[in-house]
PDB file of C-alpha atoms in Angstrom:
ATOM      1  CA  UNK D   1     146.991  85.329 128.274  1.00 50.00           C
ATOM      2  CA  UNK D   2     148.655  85.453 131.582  1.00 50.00           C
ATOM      3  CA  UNK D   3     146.697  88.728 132.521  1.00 52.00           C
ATOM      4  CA  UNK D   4     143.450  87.291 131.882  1.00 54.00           C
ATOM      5  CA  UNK D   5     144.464  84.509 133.799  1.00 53.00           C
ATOM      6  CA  UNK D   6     145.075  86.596 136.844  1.00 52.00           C
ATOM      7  CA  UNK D   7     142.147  88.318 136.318  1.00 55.00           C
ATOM      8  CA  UNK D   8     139.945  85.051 136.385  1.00 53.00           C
ATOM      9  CA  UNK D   9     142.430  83.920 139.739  1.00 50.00           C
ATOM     10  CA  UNK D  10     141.154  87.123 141.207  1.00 54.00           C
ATOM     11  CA  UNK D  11     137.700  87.148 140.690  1.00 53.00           C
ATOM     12  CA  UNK D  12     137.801  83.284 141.492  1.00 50.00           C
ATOM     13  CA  UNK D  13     139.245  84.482 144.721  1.00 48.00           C
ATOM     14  CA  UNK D  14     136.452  86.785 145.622  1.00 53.00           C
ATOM     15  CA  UNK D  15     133.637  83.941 145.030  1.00 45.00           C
ATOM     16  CA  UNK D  16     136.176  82.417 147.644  1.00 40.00           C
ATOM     17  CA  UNK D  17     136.116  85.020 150.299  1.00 43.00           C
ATOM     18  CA  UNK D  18     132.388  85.258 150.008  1.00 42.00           C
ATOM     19  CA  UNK D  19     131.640  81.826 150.825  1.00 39.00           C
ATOM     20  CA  UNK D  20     132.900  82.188 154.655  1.00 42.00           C
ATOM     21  CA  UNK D  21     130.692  83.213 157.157  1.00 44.00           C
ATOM     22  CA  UNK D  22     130.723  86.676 158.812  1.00 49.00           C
ATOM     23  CA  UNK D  23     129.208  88.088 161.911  1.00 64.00           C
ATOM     24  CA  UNK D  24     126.963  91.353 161.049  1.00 78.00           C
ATOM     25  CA  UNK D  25     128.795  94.437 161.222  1.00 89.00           C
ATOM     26  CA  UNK D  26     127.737  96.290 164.598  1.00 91.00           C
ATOM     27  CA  UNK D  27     127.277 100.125 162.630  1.00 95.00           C
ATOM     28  CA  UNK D  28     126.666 100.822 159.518  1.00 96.00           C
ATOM     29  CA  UNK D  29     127.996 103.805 158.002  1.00 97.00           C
ATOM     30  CA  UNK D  30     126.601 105.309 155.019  1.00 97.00           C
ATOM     31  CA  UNK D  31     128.784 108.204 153.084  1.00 96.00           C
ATOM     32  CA  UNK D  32     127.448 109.294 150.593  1.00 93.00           C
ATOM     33  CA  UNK D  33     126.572 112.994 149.837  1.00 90.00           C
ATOM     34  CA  UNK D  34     123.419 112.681 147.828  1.00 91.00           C
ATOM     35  CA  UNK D  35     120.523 112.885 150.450  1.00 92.00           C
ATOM     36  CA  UNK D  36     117.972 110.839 148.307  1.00 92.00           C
ATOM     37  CA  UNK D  37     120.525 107.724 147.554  1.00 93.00           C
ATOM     38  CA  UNK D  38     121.506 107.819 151.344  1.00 95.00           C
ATOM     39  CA  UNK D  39     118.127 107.440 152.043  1.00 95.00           C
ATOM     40  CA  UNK D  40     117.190 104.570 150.060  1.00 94.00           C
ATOM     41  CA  UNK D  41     120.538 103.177 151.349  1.00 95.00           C
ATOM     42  CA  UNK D  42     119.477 103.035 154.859  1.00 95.00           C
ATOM     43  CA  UNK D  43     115.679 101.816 154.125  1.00 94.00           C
ATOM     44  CA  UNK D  44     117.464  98.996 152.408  1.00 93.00           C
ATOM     45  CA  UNK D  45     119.590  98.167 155.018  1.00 92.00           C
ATOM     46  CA  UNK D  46     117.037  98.560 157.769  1.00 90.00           C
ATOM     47  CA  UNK D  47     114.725  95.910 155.955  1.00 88.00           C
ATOM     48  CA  UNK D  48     117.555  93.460 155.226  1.00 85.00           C
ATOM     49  CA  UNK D  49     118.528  93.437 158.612  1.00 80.00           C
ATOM     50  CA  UNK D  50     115.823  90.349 159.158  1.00 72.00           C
ATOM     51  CA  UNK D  51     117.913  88.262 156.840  1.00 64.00           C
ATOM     52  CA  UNK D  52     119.989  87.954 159.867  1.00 58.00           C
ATOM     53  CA  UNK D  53     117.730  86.368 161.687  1.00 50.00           C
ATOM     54  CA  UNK D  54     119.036  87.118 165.308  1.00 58.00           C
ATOM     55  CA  UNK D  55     116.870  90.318 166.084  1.00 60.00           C
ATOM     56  CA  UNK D  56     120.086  92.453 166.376  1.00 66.00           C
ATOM     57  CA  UNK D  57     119.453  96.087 165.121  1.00 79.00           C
ATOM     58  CA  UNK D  58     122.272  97.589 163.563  1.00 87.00           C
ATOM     59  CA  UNK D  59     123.333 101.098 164.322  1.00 93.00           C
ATOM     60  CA  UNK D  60     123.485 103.536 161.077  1.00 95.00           C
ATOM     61  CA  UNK D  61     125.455 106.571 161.189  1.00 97.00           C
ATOM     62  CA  UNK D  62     126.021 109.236 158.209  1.00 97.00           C
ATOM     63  CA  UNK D  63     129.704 110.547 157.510  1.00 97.00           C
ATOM     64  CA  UNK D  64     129.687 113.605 155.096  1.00 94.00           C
ATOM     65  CA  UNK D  65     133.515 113.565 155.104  1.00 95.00           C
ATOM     66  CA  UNK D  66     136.900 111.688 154.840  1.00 95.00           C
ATOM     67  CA  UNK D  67     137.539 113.192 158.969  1.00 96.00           C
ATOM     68  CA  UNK D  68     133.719 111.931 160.457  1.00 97.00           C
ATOM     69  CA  UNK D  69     134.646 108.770 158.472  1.00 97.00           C
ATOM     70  CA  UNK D  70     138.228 108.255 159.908  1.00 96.00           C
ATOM     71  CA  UNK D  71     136.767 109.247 163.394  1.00 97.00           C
ATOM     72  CA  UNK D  72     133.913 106.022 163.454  1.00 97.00           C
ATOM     73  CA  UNK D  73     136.326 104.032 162.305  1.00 97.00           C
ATOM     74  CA  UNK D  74     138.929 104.565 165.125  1.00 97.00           C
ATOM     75  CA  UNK D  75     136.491 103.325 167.524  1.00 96.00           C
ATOM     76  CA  UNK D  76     136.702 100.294 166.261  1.00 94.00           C
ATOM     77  CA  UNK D  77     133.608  99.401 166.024  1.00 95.00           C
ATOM     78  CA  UNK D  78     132.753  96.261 163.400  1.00 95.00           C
ATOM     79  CA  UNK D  79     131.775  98.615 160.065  1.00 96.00           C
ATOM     80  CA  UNK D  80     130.193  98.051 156.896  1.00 97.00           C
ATOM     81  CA  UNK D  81     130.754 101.346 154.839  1.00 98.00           C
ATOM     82  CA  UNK D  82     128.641 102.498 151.802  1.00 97.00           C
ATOM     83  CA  UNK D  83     130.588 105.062 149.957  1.00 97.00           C
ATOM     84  CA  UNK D  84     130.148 107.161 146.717  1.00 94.00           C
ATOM     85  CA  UNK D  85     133.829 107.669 146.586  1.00 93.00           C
ATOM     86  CA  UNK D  86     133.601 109.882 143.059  1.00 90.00           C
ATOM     87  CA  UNK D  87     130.917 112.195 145.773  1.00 89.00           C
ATOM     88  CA  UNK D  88     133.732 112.067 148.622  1.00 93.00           C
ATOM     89  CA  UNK D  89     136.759 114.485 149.697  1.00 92.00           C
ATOM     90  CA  UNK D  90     139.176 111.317 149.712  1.00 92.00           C
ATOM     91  CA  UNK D  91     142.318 113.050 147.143  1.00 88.00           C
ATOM     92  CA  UNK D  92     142.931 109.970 145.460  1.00 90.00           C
ATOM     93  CA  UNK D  93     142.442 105.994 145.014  1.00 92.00           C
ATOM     94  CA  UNK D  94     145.701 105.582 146.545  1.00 93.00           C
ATOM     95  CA  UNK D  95     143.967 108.157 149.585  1.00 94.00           C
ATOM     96  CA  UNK D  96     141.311 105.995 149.869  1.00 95.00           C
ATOM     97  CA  UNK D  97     142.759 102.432 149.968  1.00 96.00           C
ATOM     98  CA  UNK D  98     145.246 103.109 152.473  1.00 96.00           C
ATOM     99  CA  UNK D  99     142.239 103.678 154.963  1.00 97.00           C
ATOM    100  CA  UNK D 100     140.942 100.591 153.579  1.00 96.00           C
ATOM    101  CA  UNK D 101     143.885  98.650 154.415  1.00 96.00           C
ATOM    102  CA  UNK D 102     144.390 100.628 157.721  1.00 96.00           C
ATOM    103  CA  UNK D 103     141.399  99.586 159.104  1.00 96.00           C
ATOM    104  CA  UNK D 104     140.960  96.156 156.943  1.00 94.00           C
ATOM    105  CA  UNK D 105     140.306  93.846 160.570  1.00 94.00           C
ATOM    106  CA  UNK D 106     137.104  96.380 161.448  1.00 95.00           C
ATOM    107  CA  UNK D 107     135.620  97.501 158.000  1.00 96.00           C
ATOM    108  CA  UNK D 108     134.035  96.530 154.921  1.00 97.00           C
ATOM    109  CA  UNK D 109     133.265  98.876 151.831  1.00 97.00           C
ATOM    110  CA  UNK D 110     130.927  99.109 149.388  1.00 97.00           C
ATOM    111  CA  UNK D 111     131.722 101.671 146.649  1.00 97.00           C
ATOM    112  CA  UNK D 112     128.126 102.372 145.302  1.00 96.00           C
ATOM    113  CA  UNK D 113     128.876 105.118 142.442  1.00 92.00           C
ATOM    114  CA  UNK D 114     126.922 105.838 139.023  1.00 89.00           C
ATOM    115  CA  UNK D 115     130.197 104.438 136.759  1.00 87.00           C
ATOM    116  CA  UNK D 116     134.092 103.721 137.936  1.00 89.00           C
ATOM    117  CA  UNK D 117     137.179 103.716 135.406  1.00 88.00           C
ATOM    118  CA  UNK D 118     138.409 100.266 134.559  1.00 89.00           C
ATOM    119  CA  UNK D 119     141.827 101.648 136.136  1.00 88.00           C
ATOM    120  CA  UNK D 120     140.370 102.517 139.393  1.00 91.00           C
ATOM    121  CA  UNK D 121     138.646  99.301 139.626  1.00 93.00           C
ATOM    122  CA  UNK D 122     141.635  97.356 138.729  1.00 91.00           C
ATOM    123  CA  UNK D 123     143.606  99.383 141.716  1.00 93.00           C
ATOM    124  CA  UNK D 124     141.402  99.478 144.000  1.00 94.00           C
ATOM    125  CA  UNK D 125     140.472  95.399 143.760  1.00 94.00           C
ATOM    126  CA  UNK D 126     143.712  94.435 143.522  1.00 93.00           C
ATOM    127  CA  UNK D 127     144.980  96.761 146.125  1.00 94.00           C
ATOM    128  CA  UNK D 128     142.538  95.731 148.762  1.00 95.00           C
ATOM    129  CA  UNK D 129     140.785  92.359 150.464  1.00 93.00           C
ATOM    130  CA  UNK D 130     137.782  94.411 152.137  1.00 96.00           C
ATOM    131  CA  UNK D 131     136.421  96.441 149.741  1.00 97.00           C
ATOM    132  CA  UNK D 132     133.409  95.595 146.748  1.00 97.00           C
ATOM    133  CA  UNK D 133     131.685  97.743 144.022  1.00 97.00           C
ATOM    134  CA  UNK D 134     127.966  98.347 143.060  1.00 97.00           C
ATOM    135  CA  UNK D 135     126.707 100.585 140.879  1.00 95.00           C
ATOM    136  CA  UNK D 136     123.587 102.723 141.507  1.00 94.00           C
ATOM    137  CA  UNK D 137     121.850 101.876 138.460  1.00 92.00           C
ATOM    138  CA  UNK D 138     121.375  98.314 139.298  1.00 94.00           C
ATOM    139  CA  UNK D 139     118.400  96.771 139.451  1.00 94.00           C
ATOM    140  CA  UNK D 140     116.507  96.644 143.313  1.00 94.00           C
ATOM    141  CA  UNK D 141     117.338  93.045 143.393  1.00 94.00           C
ATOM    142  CA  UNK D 142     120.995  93.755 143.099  1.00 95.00           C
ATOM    143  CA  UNK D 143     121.312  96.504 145.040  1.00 95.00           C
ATOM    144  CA  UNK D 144     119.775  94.282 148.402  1.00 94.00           C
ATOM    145  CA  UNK D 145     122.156  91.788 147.572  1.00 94.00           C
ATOM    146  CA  UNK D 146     125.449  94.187 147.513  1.00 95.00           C
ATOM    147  CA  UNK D 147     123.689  95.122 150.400  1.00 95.00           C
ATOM    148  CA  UNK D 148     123.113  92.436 152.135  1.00 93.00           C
ATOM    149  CA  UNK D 149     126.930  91.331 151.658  1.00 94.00           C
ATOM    150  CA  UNK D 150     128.455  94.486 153.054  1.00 95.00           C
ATOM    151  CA  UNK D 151     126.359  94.202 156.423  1.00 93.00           C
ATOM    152  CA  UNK D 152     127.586  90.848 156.794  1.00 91.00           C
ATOM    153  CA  UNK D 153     131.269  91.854 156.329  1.00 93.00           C
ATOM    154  CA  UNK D 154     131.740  90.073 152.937  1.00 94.00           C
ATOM    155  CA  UNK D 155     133.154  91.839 149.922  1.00 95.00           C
ATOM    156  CA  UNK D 156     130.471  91.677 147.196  1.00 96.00           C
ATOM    157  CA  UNK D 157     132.057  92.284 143.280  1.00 96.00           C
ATOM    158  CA  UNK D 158     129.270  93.523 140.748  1.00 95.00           C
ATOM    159  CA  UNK D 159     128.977  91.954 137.554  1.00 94.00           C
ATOM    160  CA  UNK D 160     128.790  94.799 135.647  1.00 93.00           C
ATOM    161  CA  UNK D 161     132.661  95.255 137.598  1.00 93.00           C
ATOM    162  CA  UNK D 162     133.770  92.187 137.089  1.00 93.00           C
ATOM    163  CA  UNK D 163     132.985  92.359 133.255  1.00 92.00           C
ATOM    164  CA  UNK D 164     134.863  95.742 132.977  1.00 89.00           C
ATOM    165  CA  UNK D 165     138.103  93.987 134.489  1.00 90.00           C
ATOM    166  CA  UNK D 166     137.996  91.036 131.841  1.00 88.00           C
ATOM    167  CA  UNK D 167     137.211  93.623 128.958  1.00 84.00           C
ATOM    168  CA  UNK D 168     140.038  95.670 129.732  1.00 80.00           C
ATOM    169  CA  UNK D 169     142.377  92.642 130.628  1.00 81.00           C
ATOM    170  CA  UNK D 170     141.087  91.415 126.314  1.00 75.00           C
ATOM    171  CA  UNK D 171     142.195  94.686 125.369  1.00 70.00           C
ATOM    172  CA  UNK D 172     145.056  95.231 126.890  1.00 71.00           C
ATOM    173  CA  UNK D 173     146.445  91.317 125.193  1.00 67.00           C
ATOM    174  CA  UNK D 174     144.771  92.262 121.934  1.00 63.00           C
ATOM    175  CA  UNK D 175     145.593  95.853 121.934  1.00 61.00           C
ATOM    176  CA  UNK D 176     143.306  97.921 119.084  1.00 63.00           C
ATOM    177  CA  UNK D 177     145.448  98.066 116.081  1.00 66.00           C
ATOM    178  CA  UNK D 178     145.545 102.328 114.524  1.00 79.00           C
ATOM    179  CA  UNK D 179     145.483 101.613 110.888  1.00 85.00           C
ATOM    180  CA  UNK D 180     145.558 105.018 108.682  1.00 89.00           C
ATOM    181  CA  UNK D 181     143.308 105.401 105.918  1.00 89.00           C
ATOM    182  CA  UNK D 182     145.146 104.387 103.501  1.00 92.00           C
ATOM    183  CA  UNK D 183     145.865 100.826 105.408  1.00 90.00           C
ATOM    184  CA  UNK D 184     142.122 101.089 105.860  1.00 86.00           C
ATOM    185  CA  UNK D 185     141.064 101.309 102.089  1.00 88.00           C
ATOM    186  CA  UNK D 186     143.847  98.711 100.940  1.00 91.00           C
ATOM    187  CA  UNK D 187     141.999  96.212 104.005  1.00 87.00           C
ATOM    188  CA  UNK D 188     138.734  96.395 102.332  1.00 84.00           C
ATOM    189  CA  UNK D 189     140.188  95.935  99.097  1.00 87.00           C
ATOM    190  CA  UNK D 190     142.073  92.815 100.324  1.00 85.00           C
ATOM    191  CA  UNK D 191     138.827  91.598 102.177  1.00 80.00           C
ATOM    192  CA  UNK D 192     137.020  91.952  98.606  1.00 79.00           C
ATOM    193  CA  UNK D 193     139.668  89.261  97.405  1.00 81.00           C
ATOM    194  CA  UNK D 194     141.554  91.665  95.491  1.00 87.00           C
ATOM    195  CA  UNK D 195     145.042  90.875  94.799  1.00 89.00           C
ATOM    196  CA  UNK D 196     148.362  93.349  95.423  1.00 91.00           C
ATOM    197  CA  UNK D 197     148.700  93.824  92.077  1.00 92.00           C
ATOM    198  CA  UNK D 198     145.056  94.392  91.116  1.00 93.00           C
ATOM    199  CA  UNK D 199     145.353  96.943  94.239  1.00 93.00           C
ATOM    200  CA  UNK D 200     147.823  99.032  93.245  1.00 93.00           C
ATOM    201  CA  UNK D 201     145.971  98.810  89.582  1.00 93.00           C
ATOM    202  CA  UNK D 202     143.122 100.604  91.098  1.00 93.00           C
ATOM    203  CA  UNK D 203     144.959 103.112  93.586  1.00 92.00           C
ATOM    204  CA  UNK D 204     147.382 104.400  91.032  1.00 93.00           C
ATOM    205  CA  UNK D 205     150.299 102.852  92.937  1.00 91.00           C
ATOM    206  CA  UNK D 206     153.099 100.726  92.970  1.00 93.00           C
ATOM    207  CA  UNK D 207     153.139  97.155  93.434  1.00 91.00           C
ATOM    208  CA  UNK D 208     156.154  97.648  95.789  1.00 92.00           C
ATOM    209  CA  UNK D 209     153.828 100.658  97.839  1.00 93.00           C
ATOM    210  CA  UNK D 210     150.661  98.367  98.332  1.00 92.00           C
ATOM    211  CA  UNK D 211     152.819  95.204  99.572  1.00 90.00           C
ATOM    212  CA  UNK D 212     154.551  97.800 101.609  1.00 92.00           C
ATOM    213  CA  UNK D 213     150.564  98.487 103.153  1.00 92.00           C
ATOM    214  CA  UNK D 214     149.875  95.066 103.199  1.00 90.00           C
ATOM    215  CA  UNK D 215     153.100  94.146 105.453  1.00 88.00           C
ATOM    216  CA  UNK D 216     152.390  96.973 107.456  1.00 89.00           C
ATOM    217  CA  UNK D 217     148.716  95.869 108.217  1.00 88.00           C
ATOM    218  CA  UNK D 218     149.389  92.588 109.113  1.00 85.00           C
ATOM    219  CA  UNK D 219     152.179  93.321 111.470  1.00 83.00           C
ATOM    220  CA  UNK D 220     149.405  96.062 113.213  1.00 82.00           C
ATOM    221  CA  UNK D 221     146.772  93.367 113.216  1.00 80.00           C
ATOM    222  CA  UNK D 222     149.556  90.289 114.526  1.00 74.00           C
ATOM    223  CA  UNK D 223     148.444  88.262 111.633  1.00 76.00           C
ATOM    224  CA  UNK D 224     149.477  85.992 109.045  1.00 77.00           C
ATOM    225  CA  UNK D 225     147.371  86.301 106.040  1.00 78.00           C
ATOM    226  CA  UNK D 226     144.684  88.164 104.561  1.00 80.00           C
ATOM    227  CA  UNK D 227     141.783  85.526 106.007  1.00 80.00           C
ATOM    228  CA  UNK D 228     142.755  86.506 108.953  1.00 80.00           C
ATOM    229  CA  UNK D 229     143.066  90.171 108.854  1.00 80.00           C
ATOM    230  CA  UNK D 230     139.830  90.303 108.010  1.00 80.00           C
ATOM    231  CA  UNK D 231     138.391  88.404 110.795  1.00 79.00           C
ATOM    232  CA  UNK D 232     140.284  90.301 113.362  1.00 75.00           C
ATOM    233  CA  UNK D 233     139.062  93.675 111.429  1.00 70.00           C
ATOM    234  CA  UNK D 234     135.459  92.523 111.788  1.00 74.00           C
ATOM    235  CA  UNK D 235     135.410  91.580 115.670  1.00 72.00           C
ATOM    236  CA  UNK D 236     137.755  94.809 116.437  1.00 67.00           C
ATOM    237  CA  UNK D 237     135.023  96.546 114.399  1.00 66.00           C
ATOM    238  CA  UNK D 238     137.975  98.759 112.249  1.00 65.00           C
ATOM    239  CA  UNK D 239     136.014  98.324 109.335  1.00 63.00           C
ATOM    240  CA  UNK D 240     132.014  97.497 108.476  1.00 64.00           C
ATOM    241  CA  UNK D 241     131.452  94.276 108.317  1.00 63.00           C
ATOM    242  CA  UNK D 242     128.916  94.778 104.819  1.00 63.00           C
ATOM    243  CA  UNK D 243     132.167  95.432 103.307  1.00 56.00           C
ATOM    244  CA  UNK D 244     133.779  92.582 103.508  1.00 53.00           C
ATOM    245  CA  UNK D 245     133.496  89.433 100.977  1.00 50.00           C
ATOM    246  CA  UNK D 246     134.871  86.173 102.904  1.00 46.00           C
TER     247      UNK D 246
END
């Protein structure tokens, strides 16, 4: 419970930071090392820059590597920086957040990739204050408004991120019990309101081997009795639902 709790804190605290109001970024830099989603980057960014209002044109520059990108950023010009980091020659998450954090007063980051693991999102969030995720299959819409946030300075968090977070934060309280087989077919014979006896009737077996399963099954699942075993087999989907008889 606590971990979802800090997970709801933290995304609470991004709604926060987004709410202030940021000058726009004097350069954008766009790294990413597909030619076509580059592109479309910087048309974007070119016709959100009247959302602004003030008539300043913002200078876009390509980096193709981790050195060109280190190199703008040292001259400490105000950045926004759209990255495909799974696309880039950074060595590892922790490669890429320390630049993050190096240069946290003078940059903003957008990672724009096709699909992040829940783990790097989770490190990456948590490790940094500057840096946001979009994903490249979003729709148009989306994509302006990620957009439109990094230009501004402001960390923008997808949806589609933020759901993966609280997903894996559900799993990892509620961890997916491994039941064998053999726990599996005594489940859906308790879940047809057979009893331990009439069980071990039907499997050839002791009465002292299926209790033995049914212990075992319960203590997997973190339950008390059979009602809800079942329940928590249905929503964990460890067994069809069609076979159950509640």
């Amino acid at each position: 419970m606590a971990q979802r709790s800090y997970v709801a804190f933290f995304l609470y605290f991004c709604t926060i930071i987004a709410t202030h109001t940021y000058q726009m970024t004097e350069r954008l830099i766009i790294a990413d090392n597909q030619p076509l989603t580059a592109l479309a980057v910087e048309t974007i960014c070119r016709q959100q820059q009247e959302v602004f209002g003030n008539g300043a044109q913002m200078e876009i520059v390509y980096a193709t590597n981790k050195t060109k990108l280190g190199a703008l950023l040292k001259e400490g010009k105000r950045s926004a920086i759209v990255i495909d980091y799974t696309l880039y020659d950074f060595v590892n998450q922790e490669n890429l957040t320390m630049m993050c954090d190096l240069y946290r007063n003078t940059s903003t980051w957008l990672l724009l990739s096709d699909e992040l693991t829940p783990d790097f999102l989770r490190y990456v969030l948590y490790q940094t204050s500057n840096v946001g995720v979009a994903y490249k299959d979003a729709p148009l819409s989306i994509l302006r408004e990620s957009l439109t946030y990094v230009m501004r300075g402001e960390r923008y968090v997808a949806q589609h991120a933020t759901d993966i977070l609280l997903q894996q934060a559900a799993e990892a309280e509620h961890p997916k019990a491994e039941l064998t087989q053999t726990e599996r077919e005594v489940l859906k014979l308790i879940a047809q309101g057979k009893t331990t006896k009439e069980i071990a009737a039907e499997r050839f077996s002791s009465f002292h081997t299926i209790n033995s399963h049914r212990k075992n099954i319960f203590r997997k699942l973190n339950v008390n009795c059979a009602h809800d075993a079942m329940k928590y087999a249905i929503r964990a989907g460890l067994v069809d639902e069609s076979e159950f008889y509640i």
